[in-house]
């Protein structure tokens, strides 16, 4: 093969593969090296997101929610089902099929765009040389005029509770259970803990989530987090805050998860433990010490606003650099870098990266929380609208939650939108677009929303900012 490329990308997750496609669209000769190999399966592009993150988790969230609704909520619609039973093998098979279709899709996109996809390990050497070792093959040297590092992240392991791949697992392990654990312990009430805790709770596990912090979802607007916590409690998720995990022990009842809180020491008997205490940037074997790429004290590759590293013509994008560990953030960085390499102007607007937690109800937000604005001394006005007054949410039998909008008292510009409720992850798109266009709440108020849709909750919350909501009492 010709071993010289305009762009060589190491890492084929949503940051790397998107950067590769955009580079090729610019007419740049592009290679994307990726090391991912599913156990017992062929190598696959797509990284954590497609193989062990976003996609398999959303497939199981969807299936488990349907199972839960069939068992507990369809009766409210007058639909009687004599017996609902679970075929976990079929559910897992469906998930795997979706993953395979999407990872195969990247192969097709690479082919269609002329990206050279290379399965194996890449290491950056000095002077933009990359040492490529194919799975089971001989090492060769590849040269890139430009290099993009997109090696992603990996789960943090607690020294006191090491993964054993059977009873103590990371998020990937928790997506692969072949039977529903009767009692599941989850360490960390963050995004993964709540999403995967919800999956197995809906499928029948008794789930206890232990969280070190006293505050529930501190990155979420306080009012929204409180409402979410109330809903999860109603569902029976046992979330214990201020709980410092000590370790595990075994007795005749099985595995014991041990933690301390202000009341003292506690043990929870569980069958399996999912450790979901965050992820760390992954750079193992990525960088020759002489490559000149600087890491910070937490192991992230240091980059500037344009994702340039400390080495000339070497960029880094996605989970391996600062910022939220989200697939769409990494993809936007990949697009920006490819555009910059091609000589275009490009930037990422980090102020409007949406976040979504795919629980039921979903939680989604963009921009600042009320607490952040208060702390920064920004005078703001708020408007909120409860889904209990949304005709569509009622028709869906999913009327829990609210939409909240924060806007500048001075200029009316929208500063943050926060939703806990049905399809919040879809609804937030309108708020992201409005904020990208620097809209005011008056812009949203004067935008016609279809009736009856969930989007009317955003319209009404915008009206509520000026105490002009139509379907709520303005106070
Ligand atoms: P990754 O997806 O981690 O990809 C990096 C790739 O680089 C991997 O394939 C890896 O094998 C490869 N690689 C690493 N080093 C080398 C090397 N030296 N040589 C060759 N290849 C290498 N985010 C969302 O936005 N929405 C979600 O719903 C969501 N759900 C998630 C659910 C779970 C359970 C988890 C764990 C994560 C979830 N995330 C979600 C986070 C999302 O998966 C990450 O933000 C995203 O995958 C980061 O993309 P990336 O391309 O930077 O890295
Ligand atoms: P997280 O940072 O969201 O949550 C980790 C939680 O574990 C925190 O609340 C933290 O306080 C707690 N914790 C840390 N150490 C602990 C200890 N010793 N005992 C008890 N609790 C402890 O991390 P995560 O849930 O592992 O997710 C990792 C990343 O993946 C996140 O950055 C997230 O953005 C991304 N992700 C995103 C999505 C999504 O977009 N829907 C879904 C899953 C994961």
XYZ file of C-alpha atoms and ligand atoms in Angstrom:
572
model
C 0.000 0.000 0.000
C 1.014 3.631 -0.472
C 2.132 4.581 3.025
C 1.886 8.367 2.724
C -1.381 10.157 3.452
C -2.537 13.752 3.867
C -4.289 12.706 7.092
C -3.706 9.693 9.349
C -6.198 9.188 12.183
C -5.546 6.902 15.133
C -8.871 5.773 16.600
C -12.059 4.941 14.719
C -14.736 5.955 17.260
C -17.221 8.786 16.623
C -14.440 11.381 16.842
C -11.974 9.551 14.573
C -14.255 7.979 11.952
C -16.174 11.225 11.446
C -12.888 13.136 11.062
C -11.830 10.530 8.479
C -14.986 10.869 6.396
C -14.828 14.682 6.465
C -11.115 14.660 5.512
C -11.858 12.414 2.550
C -14.790 14.640 1.537
C -12.239 17.440 1.249
C -10.273 15.316 -1.217
C -7.491 14.598 1.290
C -5.957 11.115 1.160
C -6.972 9.631 4.519
C -6.224 6.546 6.597
C -8.028 5.620 9.827
C -6.352 3.075 12.116
C -8.479 1.400 14.771
C -7.661 -1.357 17.238
C -11.169 -2.344 18.397
C -11.890 -6.067 18.357
C -15.084 -7.501 19.844
C -14.469 -10.732 21.788
C -14.877 -13.672 19.432
C -15.863 -11.329 16.615
C -14.174 -9.496 13.777
C -12.548 -6.083 14.264
C -15.013 -3.198 13.988
C -14.897 0.555 13.566
C -17.129 2.739 15.761
C -15.145 2.654 19.005
C -16.783 2.616 22.419
C -19.876 4.424 21.193
C -21.015 1.913 18.609
C -19.609 -1.282 20.116
C -19.958 -0.864 23.882
C -21.573 2.485 24.686
C -24.199 4.741 23.144
C -25.716 2.231 20.738
C -25.977 -1.044 22.706
C -27.119 0.880 25.795
C -29.846 2.692 23.863
C -30.975 -0.579 22.244
C -31.389 -2.156 25.699
C -32.972 0.987 27.150
C -35.588 0.919 24.382
C -36.302 -2.819 24.744
C -36.437 -2.765 28.527
C -38.741 0.272 28.521
C -41.136 -1.492 26.142
C -41.075 -4.572 28.391
C -41.767 -2.414 31.452
C -44.606 -0.561 29.718
C -46.139 -3.769 28.400
C -46.177 -5.178 31.911
C -47.176 -2.099 33.854
C -48.622 0.644 31.688
C -50.433 -0.701 28.627
C -53.399 -1.526 30.861
C -53.894 2.232 31.290
C -54.583 2.413 27.546
C -57.164 -0.378 27.776
C -54.784 -2.921 26.291
C -54.888 -6.184 28.194
C -52.065 -8.648 27.674
C -52.511 -11.923 29.492
C -48.840 -12.666 30.109
C -45.760 -10.727 29.194
C -42.532 -12.693 29.336
C -38.914 -11.834 28.739
C -36.653 -13.471 26.144
C -33.335 -11.908 27.160
C -31.407 -13.842 24.488
C -33.598 -12.332 21.781
C -33.273 -8.875 23.336
C -29.485 -9.174 23.404
C -29.433 -10.565 19.866
C -31.454 -7.578 18.632
C -28.951 -5.264 20.303
C -26.003 -7.066 18.672
C -27.650 -6.924 15.248
C -28.107 -3.138 15.550
C -24.469 -2.743 16.605
C -23.271 -4.859 13.693
C -25.433 -3.024 11.150
C -24.058 0.313 12.304
C -20.406 -0.750 12.500
C -20.710 -2.372 9.032
C -22.168 0.958 7.938
C -18.889 2.688 8.781
C -17.021 0.250 6.506
C -19.392 1.156 3.688
C -19.003 4.892 4.380
C -15.211 4.534 4.377
C -15.357 2.714 1.045
C -17.760 5.210 -0.494
C -15.618 8.165 0.599
C -12.264 6.572 -0.206
C -11.001 6.359 3.402
C -8.389 3.631 3.941
C -9.669 1.790 7.035
C -6.914 -0.138 8.831
C -7.620 -2.547 11.695
C -4.782 -2.715 14.202
C -2.715 -0.688 16.628
C -1.218 2.713 15.868
C 1.581 4.494 17.690
C 2.681 8.043 16.949
C 6.435 8.360 16.419
C 8.372 11.622 15.966
C 8.018 13.558 12.665
C 4.459 12.459 11.891
C 5.396 8.826 11.422
C 2.933 6.217 12.657
C 3.864 2.667 13.512
C 0.933 0.484 12.399
C 0.608 -3.094 13.635
C -2.317 -4.965 12.038
C -4.076 -7.563 14.210
C -1.834 -10.613 13.950
C 0.361 -8.974 11.277
C 3.727 -7.300 10.816
C 4.443 -3.734 11.791
C 4.824 -1.124 9.087
C 5.451 2.616 8.972
C 2.854 5.070 7.751
C 3.391 8.787 7.276
C 0.810 11.527 7.618
C 1.142 15.160 6.624
C -1.348 15.635 9.456
C -2.181 13.296 12.325
C -5.420 13.199 14.325
C -5.338 11.330 17.637
C -8.782 9.988 18.629
C -8.009 7.133 20.998
C -11.012 7.712 23.301
C -11.443 6.688 26.912
C -11.748 3.631 29.128
C -13.618 2.904 32.386
C -12.001 3.934 35.670
C -11.320 0.914 37.876
C -11.592 1.218 41.675
C -8.464 -0.305 43.280
C -10.595 -1.691 46.127
C -13.071 -3.344 43.721
C -11.150 -4.618 40.674
C -13.136 -5.860 37.676
C -13.320 -9.652 37.445
C -15.454 -9.727 34.274
C -18.056 -11.953 35.946
C -19.506 -10.488 39.142
C -17.757 -7.142 39.165
C -18.030 -5.556 35.757
C -17.680 -2.281 33.895
C -20.383 -0.769 31.677
C -19.516 -3.080 28.766
C -19.924 -6.121 31.018
C -23.264 -4.765 32.220
C -24.496 -4.593 28.621
C -23.732 -8.275 28.114
C -25.425 -10.035 31.078
C -26.979 -13.277 29.832
C -29.437 -13.431 32.705
C -31.165 -10.785 34.776
C -29.317 -10.481 38.093
C -31.737 -10.721 40.994
C -29.841 -8.084 42.990
C -27.652 -5.573 41.219
C -25.310 -3.125 42.932
C -24.230 -0.090 40.909
C -21.382 2.153 42.042
C -21.882 5.716 40.794
C -25.204 7.494 40.180
C -23.877 9.235 37.062
C -25.056 8.821 33.499
C -24.039 5.174 33.109
C -25.225 4.151 36.587
C -28.676 5.607 35.951
C -29.046 4.313 32.377
C -27.829 0.772 33.015
C -29.422 0.665 36.485
C -32.717 1.506 34.728
C -32.273 -1.237 32.115
C -31.842 -4.034 34.651
C -34.393 -2.611 37.088
C -37.033 -2.629 34.331
C -36.107 -6.212 33.458
C -36.629 -7.318 37.055
C -33.444 -6.706 39.074
C -33.615 -5.123 42.467
C -31.129 -2.274 41.920
C -29.184 -0.315 44.568
C -27.049 2.591 43.324
C -24.422 3.941 45.713
C -23.074 7.405 45.023
C -20.189 9.110 46.828
C -21.546 12.653 46.504
C -24.331 14.041 48.710
C -25.919 15.787 45.769
C -27.826 13.948 43.029
C -26.634 14.783 39.483
C -24.713 17.948 40.423
C -24.140 18.895 36.772
C -27.904 19.083 36.166
C -30.057 22.122 37.025
C -31.159 21.625 40.656
C -34.916 21.775 40.022
C -34.644 19.249 37.191
C -32.372 16.932 39.212
C -34.816 16.979 42.154
C -37.735 16.079 39.875
C -35.709 13.271 38.253
C -34.702 11.906 41.656
C -38.377 11.916 42.739
C -39.366 9.968 39.610
C -36.577 7.394 40.020
C -37.554 6.882 43.658
C -41.194 6.330 42.628
C -39.989 3.691 40.165
C -38.211 1.849 42.976
C -34.587 2.630 42.103
C -32.759 2.609 45.430
C -30.278 5.522 45.153
C -28.033 6.047 48.193
C -26.175 9.352 48.256
C -23.145 10.272 50.353
C -22.066 6.617 50.244
C -18.310 5.952 50.110
C -17.703 2.460 48.813
C -15.119 0.527 50.842
C -14.934 -2.780 49.005
C -16.657 -6.098 48.581
C -16.746 -9.269 50.649
C -18.433 -12.623 50.226
C -20.602 -14.587 52.600
C -23.094 -17.406 52.123
C -25.678 -15.001 50.652
C -23.203 -14.071 47.924
C -21.409 -10.823 47.249
C -21.553 -7.966 49.754
C -21.039 -4.378 48.620
C -19.643 -2.424 51.556
C -19.903 1.324 52.010
C -19.780 4.025 54.680
C -22.056 7.023 55.036
C -22.821 9.514 57.799
C -24.906 6.910 59.616
C -22.076 4.364 59.692
C -20.986 1.239 57.802
C -23.352 -0.739 55.578
C -23.435 -3.832 53.391
C -25.735 -4.626 50.497
C -26.085 -8.249 49.372
C -25.882 -8.350 45.582
C -25.357 -10.849 42.775
C -23.395 -8.513 40.537
C -21.746 -5.116 40.799
C -21.429 -2.562 37.992
C -18.663 -0.034 38.581
C -19.626 3.222 36.812
C -17.453 5.872 38.446
C -16.354 7.696 35.313
C -13.939 7.164 32.441
C -10.325 8.183 31.892
C -8.592 9.246 28.674
C -6.980 6.282 26.919
C -3.440 6.794 25.609
C -1.843 3.436 26.504
C 0.707 2.603 23.791
C -0.400 5.582 21.685
C 2.593 7.885 21.954
C 6.286 7.333 21.524
C 7.935 9.414 24.289
C 9.735 11.439 21.588
C 6.541 12.226 19.653
C 6.291 15.526 21.523
C 2.626 15.297 22.527
C 1.969 16.720 25.978
C -0.496 15.176 28.464
C -2.031 16.999 31.437
C -1.911 15.692 35.019
C -5.129 13.688 34.478
C -3.811 12.036 31.320
C -5.754 14.080 28.744
C -3.888 15.173 25.612
C -3.388 18.932 25.929
C -5.004 20.843 23.049
C -5.920 24.419 22.213
C -9.358 25.594 21.037
C -8.639 24.256 17.542
C -7.642 20.832 18.987
C -3.944 21.354 18.092
C -1.547 19.399 20.340
C 1.962 20.470 21.348
C 3.420 18.617 18.299
C 3.308 20.308 14.872
C 0.440 19.139 12.591
C -0.784 16.730 15.278
C -4.361 17.209 16.500
C -6.419 15.363 19.127
C -10.208 15.061 19.395
C -12.943 13.315 21.386
C -12.801 11.724 24.841
C -8.995 11.852 24.921
C -9.114 15.681 25.233
C -10.785 18.068 27.686
C -14.533 18.648 27.680
C -17.564 16.405 28.098
C -17.084 12.769 27.112
C -19.876 12.729 24.557
C -19.941 11.200 21.086
C -21.399 14.285 19.370
C -18.794 16.568 20.973
C -16.007 14.332 19.603
C -17.597 14.170 16.159
C -17.854 17.973 15.956
C -14.198 18.270 16.928
C -13.334 15.733 14.214
C -15.218 17.774 11.609
C -13.612 21.018 12.794
C -10.092 19.600 12.567
C -10.662 18.103 9.104
C -12.030 21.461 7.908
C -9.056 23.324 9.382
C -6.586 20.926 7.732
C -8.356 21.532 4.416
C -7.887 25.271 4.915
C -11.484 26.132 5.836
C -12.536 28.249 8.800
C -14.107 26.136 11.521
C -14.785 26.062 15.241
C -16.796 24.159 17.846
C -19.283 26.138 19.939
C -18.693 24.419 23.290
C -21.396 26.589 24.926
C -24.166 24.690 23.187
C -23.210 21.015 23.487
C -26.409 19.191 24.503
C -26.425 16.462 27.154
C -29.003 13.696 27.369
C -29.561 10.994 29.974
C -31.734 8.296 28.409
C -33.672 7.249 31.493
C -37.471 7.396 31.745
C -38.208 10.227 32.015
C -35.278 11.436 29.928
C -33.161 14.318 31.172
C -31.708 16.767 28.637
C -30.109 20.156 28.846
C -28.047 22.757 27.046
C -26.355 25.907 28.320
C -26.122 27.109 31.899
C -28.021 25.877 34.961
C -29.772 28.299 37.314
C -27.108 27.562 39.950
C -24.277 28.386 37.515
C -25.900 31.686 36.529
C -26.456 32.602 40.185
C -22.840 31.791 41.040
C -21.645 33.944 38.122
C -23.901 36.831 39.254
C -25.858 36.845 35.974
C -29.355 38.292 36.411
C -31.752 35.841 34.804
C -35.457 35.166 34.483
C -36.956 31.674 34.351
C -40.033 30.097 32.868
C -41.157 26.528 33.307
C -43.956 24.337 32.057
C -45.074 21.037 33.475
C -45.756 18.086 31.167
C -48.849 17.435 33.312
C -50.442 20.278 31.299
C -49.216 18.970 27.913
C -52.019 17.393 25.888
C -49.569 15.197 23.973
C -47.772 13.994 27.106
C -51.139 13.084 28.611
C -52.153 11.185 25.457
C -48.848 9.323 25.712
C -49.494 8.565 29.398
C -46.071 10.105 30.129
C -46.933 13.385 31.792
C -44.201 13.485 34.466
C -41.583 16.235 34.404
C -41.089 19.792 33.220
C -39.308 22.108 30.814
C -37.403 25.094 32.179
C -35.896 28.018 30.288
C -33.394 30.530 31.676
C -32.885 33.860 29.925
C -30.936 37.039 30.524
C -33.016 39.608 32.449
C -31.252 42.295 30.477
C -31.390 41.042 26.878
C -33.908 38.136 26.955
C -31.248 35.927 25.301
C -31.722 32.232 26.129
C -28.945 31.055 28.463
C -30.053 27.536 29.294
C -32.829 25.025 28.620
C -33.438 22.065 30.920
C -35.945 19.268 30.438
C -36.944 16.206 32.407
C -39.757 14.420 30.648
C -40.823 12.325 27.666
C -38.501 12.514 24.632
C -36.413 15.220 26.324
C -33.429 14.112 24.227
C -35.329 14.906 21.031
C -36.895 18.123 22.358
C -33.552 19.609 23.346
C -32.626 19.885 19.647
C -34.905 22.899 19.262
C -33.234 24.587 22.225
C -29.744 23.878 20.833
C -30.690 25.426 17.497
C -32.260 28.451 19.202
C -29.147 28.994 21.318
C -26.802 28.461 18.341
C -28.722 31.272 16.615
C -28.516 33.361 19.829
C -32.305 33.460 20.051
C -34.312 35.272 22.712
C -37.285 33.768 24.502
C -39.422 36.145 22.413
C -38.148 34.322 19.296
C -39.369 31.026 20.779
C -42.634 32.641 21.914
C -43.341 33.823 18.346
C -42.408 30.459 16.757
C -45.449 28.349 15.876
C -45.352 24.862 17.413
C -47.592 22.062 16.161
C -50.508 20.976 18.318
C -50.638 18.650 20.115
C -46.890 18.021 20.326
C -44.392 17.783 23.155
C -42.599 20.791 21.627
C -45.429 22.965 22.923
C -43.821 22.546 26.354
C -40.830 24.570 25.063
C -43.188 27.208 23.626
C -45.114 27.449 26.900
C -41.924 27.584 29.005
C -40.712 30.459 26.799
C -44.046 32.245 27.303
C -43.808 31.546 31.047
C -40.535 33.502 31.187
C -42.712 36.610 30.704
C -45.582 35.179 32.745
C -47.639 34.695 29.592
C -48.044 30.904 29.467
C -51.455 30.015 28.073
C -51.973 26.555 29.568
C -50.593 27.245 33.047
C -51.313 29.660 35.818
C -48.605 32.340 35.719
C -47.237 33.219 39.147
P -13.956 5.967 21.433
O -15.347 5.786 21.002
O -13.543 5.396 22.734
O -13.061 5.354 20.260
C -11.681 5.295 20.340
C -11.197 4.195 19.426
O -9.796 4.280 19.319
C -11.513 2.798 19.932
O -12.033 2.004 18.896
C -10.138 2.267 20.364
O -10.020 0.868 20.211
C -9.246 2.996 19.393
N -7.844 3.117 19.820
C -7.375 3.570 21.022
N -6.014 3.588 21.022
C -5.645 3.136 19.792
C -4.380 2.931 19.185
N -3.230 3.201 19.818
N -4.359 2.432 17.920
C -5.514 2.181 17.263
N -6.723 2.364 17.786
C -6.798 2.847 19.039
N -22.074 9.444 24.517
C -23.109 10.086 23.942
O -22.928 11.162 23.368
N -24.379 9.570 23.988
C -24.639 8.402 24.611
O -25.789 7.959 24.634
C -23.566 7.712 25.226
N -23.788 6.533 25.866
C -22.721 5.861 26.412
C -22.978 4.663 27.070
C -21.929 3.953 27.635
C -22.213 2.643 28.350
C -20.600 4.462 27.533
C -19.450 3.691 28.103
C -20.350 5.659 26.892
C -21.410 6.374 26.333
N -21.217 7.597 25.705
C -22.270 8.267 25.149
C -19.873 8.199 25.592
C -19.317 7.906 24.169
O -19.263 6.517 23.970
C -17.935 8.533 24.043
O -18.007 9.909 24.343
C -17.436 8.357 22.612
O -17.368 7.006 22.245
C -16.039 8.998 22.464
O -15.624 8.871 21.141
P -14.084 8.800 20.752
O -14.070 8.601 19.288
O -13.375 9.933 21.347
O -13.519 7.497 21.483
P -20.111 10.051 35.486
O -19.019 11.011 35.709
O -21.335 10.493 34.747
O -20.615 9.464 36.877
C -19.773 8.829 37.780
C -20.406 8.946 39.156
O -19.687 8.099 40.038
C -20.312 10.364 39.733
O -21.592 10.754 40.192
C -19.302 10.232 40.858
O -19.556 11.113 41.925
C -19.503 8.782 41.271
N -18.356 8.182 41.949
C -17.036 8.343 41.651
N -16.277 7.590 42.497
C -17.128 6.938 43.321
C -16.964 6.012 44.388
N -15.754 5.591 44.748
N -18.064 5.554 45.029
C -19.302 5.963 44.643
N -19.520 6.844 43.623
C -18.450 7.316 42.974
O -19.424 8.805 34.750
P -20.071 7.510 34.106
O -21.489 7.373 34.463
O -19.117 6.407 34.404
O -19.967 7.858 32.563
C -18.686 8.110 31.969
C -18.825 9.053 30.816
O -19.543 8.473 29.742
C -19.525 10.311 31.211
O -18.635 11.394 31.070
C -20.663 10.462 30.276
O -20.686 11.736 29.680
C -20.451 9.414 29.203
N -21.750 8.795 28.964
C -22.704 9.530 28.355
C -23.961 9.006 28.174
C -25.006 9.846 27.532
O -24.666 10.823 26.895
N -26.278 9.492 27.649
C -24.260 7.739 28.635
C -23.269 7.021 29.285
C -22.005 7.559 29.441
